[in-house]
Amino acid sequence: MSQALDEIKIGGLGASRKRVEDNRFIRGKGNYTDDITLPGMLHMEILRSPLAHARISSIDTSKAWDIPGVHLVLTGEMMATRNLAWMPTLSYDTQAVLATDKVRFQGQEVACVIADDPYIAKDACEAIEVEYEPLPVIVNPEQAVAEGAPVIRDDKDSQRDNVIYDWEVGDAAGTERAFAQADVVSKLRLHYPRSHPSPIECCGSIADFNRATSKLTVYMTTQAPHIIRAAVALVAELPEHMIRIISPDIGGGFGNKVPVYPGYVCSILASILLERPVKWIEDKTGNLISTGFARDIYLDGEMALRRDGKILAVRMRCDADHGAFFSDAQPSKFKIGLLHSAFAAYDIPVAHLAARGTYSNKAPGGVAYRCSFRVTEAMFFQERMMQAAADDLGMDQAEFRRMNFVKDDDFPHRTPFGFLTDSGQYAKCLDVGLKAIGYEDFRREQAEARNRGRLLGLGISTMTEPLGAGNSREYDILGIKMFDSAELKVHMTGKAIIRTGARTQGQGHETTWAQIVSHELGIPAEDVVVEEGDTDTAPFGMGTYASRSTPVAGAAVAMVARKIRAKARRLAAHLLEVSEEDVEWELGRFYVRSAPDRGVTIQECAMAAYSNMPDGMEPGLENTAYYDPPNLTWPFAVYIATVEVDPSTGVWDVLKLVAVDDCGVRINPMIVEGQIMGGLTEAYAMANMQFITFDAEGNCVGSNYMDYLLPTAWETPGFELHSEVVTPCPHHPIGAKGIGECAAVGGPAAYVNAVMDALSGTGVRNIDMPLLPDRVWEAITYRRDVSGAPPVRSDD
Ligand code: CDP
């Protein structure tokens, strides 16, 4: 008779276990970078450029040095003497640490002061006198490539213009031929505006160089501690084993805490020079104007269509504004990230994407803000184009999507841009969504309301996201292959510690990794502690972004637990005095096949590993696994929103939002739902209210939370979540696919499509995000598209 444990009771796979990390967070016992105080610690503040483009004529720091309590004033010139004025970026470009020749965006780092406290350091920054000679400013790709445009990156010998790359993927000639066969060509021009991940906790670091041991310890807000260690070793030429990066609790990352920022580098150099710990904590405006922005891509999209609705080909031409330095974190091979994952869910024979990246006088952009390297833009463009194409054909939105979906038995499916998708039940997800929203009834209600002058709309968005880079064959960052790792130590009493190379920033790894161990070994989740974020103890990993944790580190957790189980099986055979082949496993216990009542628990095996192992067996029960995924995981989702637009004000309200997410096997359903709700909230913010743009002089408009709005519970609509479709990932050890970003990726198009649907028949084809009331009102009143970043006059 089976004596297997009840998996849900022990907190294994599928248990909606409460997040263990919340215990300390809700008690105020979290330990963030700013909570850490070291003996003798000094404080650093950064002087930033007020101008977006200007030559630096002089920097006079003498008054700052004279202020009591100031220990060091760093300038670009001083950094240059140590070869640290510039640093490499994650995209094979260079970025100024402290400006030497020019400033290239408003908010760029010009000098740093290290003082006894942050107030003295701030005052001393204000005492630094910088003379600037203003230069013409570029704030969009059109200006960047215009005749006679000033060359922003004149620091680079080979750079004669503002173009960073001209990149293409797909089959240009085949796409051309398909367009020649089309009955209908649908066209749309879109802009996905700049947005900022704006985590509640800003960036910061405490560098602590100890001359006696030669060890450099850095506490910092990073999503990828091992990458930072490698970068510090290579850039500062310090021995890697003498560098310890500790990423304490992180108050949200969303991609913003992946890049290496000048503040980190300056605090490290200052600590080495002063031989004292140096703390730098960025303020909110500093974070909003100088750290990794996202999006800012213009699209000219075209679809070749057959009259009956079959998509024959897709052509996309993108212009990406990267800001002053090309510092995107993305796989080296793909210049515009995974934007070419667009249309992966649809069966399209041929496609072509051409992308041009340009510099501008804005802060560096291109971080993967809650998305797998530009997938948010890909899915937004895809679903806006799908809506426009269905309208052009006069077809039903749902039917058009359904007829073009990749079918359930067509997996693995090769997309027109060369990806191989793994599994999915796309039509089923759509059916669940349509039923939940009450599709037919709503369409009737919408027509009746229209007759009474009310504007109701319904927007469908589907998304499939490539999550879990690598495999290492195709995915690397700066040549470092993308894979991940986990180390599991089972102590003699059967309690365990699991460490991974990922780094949670709110996703709940401390809860879910323990659940995977529990699933594999039958050790109750509460007996497993999870540790991440310390390079001296965690195995090497590429960090957490792009929803890669579950697909890669989570898989490594399962694989290392299986290694442990294999050794425990040998211990069990020894304890049961039978051969290994006669031993069977059920959750938490090995037993003799022919006598199921004779068994030993995993805890008894753990004790034996330290007290009663067979002759010749290495003692202990611990191991490490490196996991190089064979492919990406491809979750799928359908989001459907209904809205009502007030034609007299342009204000729109969400009536209902239905989300059907298929992320394969759910480790913790409650955490998955939290991730989806968070993503839908961010999607709503992008579609409805977030506005961070630049005026003609390059001043950042939206550099505070009065202008750049974060939705609270008050504004955020309610969501109806559906989990009935589960298509396990065929190549992931526990069948899981990533989920962290899906709703933020797929959500925006659902809201925008709903508003555009409400406006159908008015002749308005597109309003670019954010769909602020004045933009919607303008579109309705003047019956015209409202495109591009919202215009801002410099005197506004
Ligand atoms: O990389 P990141 O942690 O941001 O994203 P993720 O791998 O999609 O995971 C987000 C959270 O959801 C983690 O706590 C996962 O363990 C959990 N999750 C889950 O419970 N089931 C899944 N199929 C996917 C993720």
PDB file of C-alpha atoms and ligand atoms in Angstrom, residues 507-509 512-513 544-551 663-669 671-672 675 736-741, ligand 1:
ATOM      1  CA  GLN A 507       8.727  36.994  -7.573  1.00  0.00           C
ATOM      2  CA  GLY A 508       8.785  34.649  -4.596  1.00  0.00           C
ATOM      3  CA  HIS A 509      11.686  32.322  -5.380  1.00  0.00           C
ATOM      4  CA  THR A 512       8.670  28.291  -5.108  1.00  0.00           C
ATOM      5  CA  TRP A 513      12.177  26.779  -5.305  1.00  0.00           C
ATOM      6  CA  THR A 544      16.735  37.051 -12.981  1.00  0.00           C
ATOM      7  CA  TYR A 545      15.134  38.979 -15.808  1.00  0.00           C
ATOM      8  CA  ALA A 546      13.192  38.004 -18.925  1.00  0.00           C
ATOM      9  CA  SER A 547      11.115  35.537 -16.843  1.00  0.00           C
ATOM     10  CA  ARG A 548      14.023  33.156 -17.133  1.00  0.00           C
ATOM     11  CA  SER A 549      14.124  31.968 -13.523  1.00  0.00           C
ATOM     12  CA  THR A 550      11.614  29.144 -13.662  1.00  0.00           C
ATOM     13  CA  PRO A 551      12.558  27.975 -17.164  1.00  0.00           C
ATOM     14  CA  CYS A 663       2.169  28.785 -18.420  1.00  0.00           C
ATOM     15  CA  GLY A 664       2.353  25.021 -18.311  1.00  0.00           C
ATOM     16  CA  VAL A 665       2.513  23.408 -14.893  1.00  0.00           C
ATOM     17  CA  ARG A 666       1.988  25.977 -12.137  1.00  0.00           C
ATOM     18  CA  ILE A 667       4.371  25.551  -9.223  1.00  0.00           C
ATOM     19  CA  ASN A 668       2.439  27.900  -6.964  1.00  0.00           C
ATOM     20  CA  PRO A 669      -0.943  28.925  -8.403  1.00  0.00           C
ATOM     21  CA  ILE A 671       2.057  33.321  -6.916  1.00  0.00           C
ATOM     22  CA  VAL A 672       1.263  32.841 -10.592  1.00  0.00           C
ATOM     23  CA  GLN A 675       2.335  37.757 -11.230  1.00  0.00           C
ATOM     24  CA  ALA A 736       6.693  24.677 -16.309  1.00  0.00           C
ATOM     25  CA  LYS A 737       6.925  27.728 -18.547  1.00  0.00           C
ATOM     26  CA  GLY A 738       7.714  31.272 -17.380  1.00  0.00           C
ATOM     27  CA  ILE A 739       4.904  33.605 -16.276  1.00  0.00           C
ATOM     28  CA  GLY A 740       6.407  36.684 -14.592  1.00  0.00           C
ATOM     29  CA  GLU A 741       6.034  39.018 -17.549  1.00  0.00           C
TER      30      GLU A 741
HETATM   31  O1  CDP B   1      12.312  35.095 -13.761  1.00  0.00           O
HETATM   32  P1  CDP B   1      11.146  35.483 -12.911  1.00  0.00           P
HETATM   33  O2  CDP B   1      11.229  34.965 -11.507  1.00  0.00           O
HETATM   34  O3  CDP B   1      10.864  36.943 -12.996  1.00  0.00           O
HETATM   35  O4  CDP B   1       9.813  34.864 -13.601  1.00  0.00           O
HETATM   36  P2  CDP B   1       9.204  33.403 -13.579  1.00  0.00           P
HETATM   37  O5  CDP B   1      10.265  32.393 -13.763  1.00  0.00           O
HETATM   38  O6  CDP B   1       8.102  33.393 -14.568  1.00  0.00           O
HETATM   39  O7  CDP B   1       8.622  33.196 -12.125  1.00  0.00           O
HETATM   40  C1  CDP B   1       7.842  34.119 -11.412  1.00  0.00           C
HETATM   41  C2  CDP B   1       7.307  33.425 -10.178  1.00  0.00           C
HETATM   42  O8  CDP B   1       6.203  32.570 -10.551  1.00  0.00           O
HETATM   43  C3  CDP B   1       8.323  32.512  -9.479  1.00  0.00           C
HETATM   44  O9  CDP B   1       8.135  32.487  -8.091  1.00  0.00           O
HETATM   45  C4  CDP B   1       7.992  31.174 -10.070  1.00  0.00           C
HETATM   46  O10 CDP B   1       8.461  30.114  -9.350  1.00  0.00           O
HETATM   47  C5  CDP B   1       6.464  31.226 -10.187  1.00  0.00           C
HETATM   48  N1  CDP B   1       5.996  30.330 -11.261  1.00  0.00           N
HETATM   49  C6  CDP B   1       5.153  29.269 -10.972  1.00  0.00           C
HETATM   50  O11 CDP B   1       4.743  29.096  -9.814  1.00  0.00           O
HETATM   51  N2  CDP B   1       4.758  28.422 -11.984  1.00  0.00           N
HETATM   52  C7  CDP B   1       5.165  28.623 -13.261  1.00  0.00           C
HETATM   53  N3  CDP B   1       4.790  27.796 -14.243  1.00  0.00           N
HETATM   54  C8  CDP B   1       5.996  29.721 -13.566  1.00  0.00           C
HETATM   55  C9  CDP B   1       6.416  30.552 -12.534  1.00  0.00           C
END
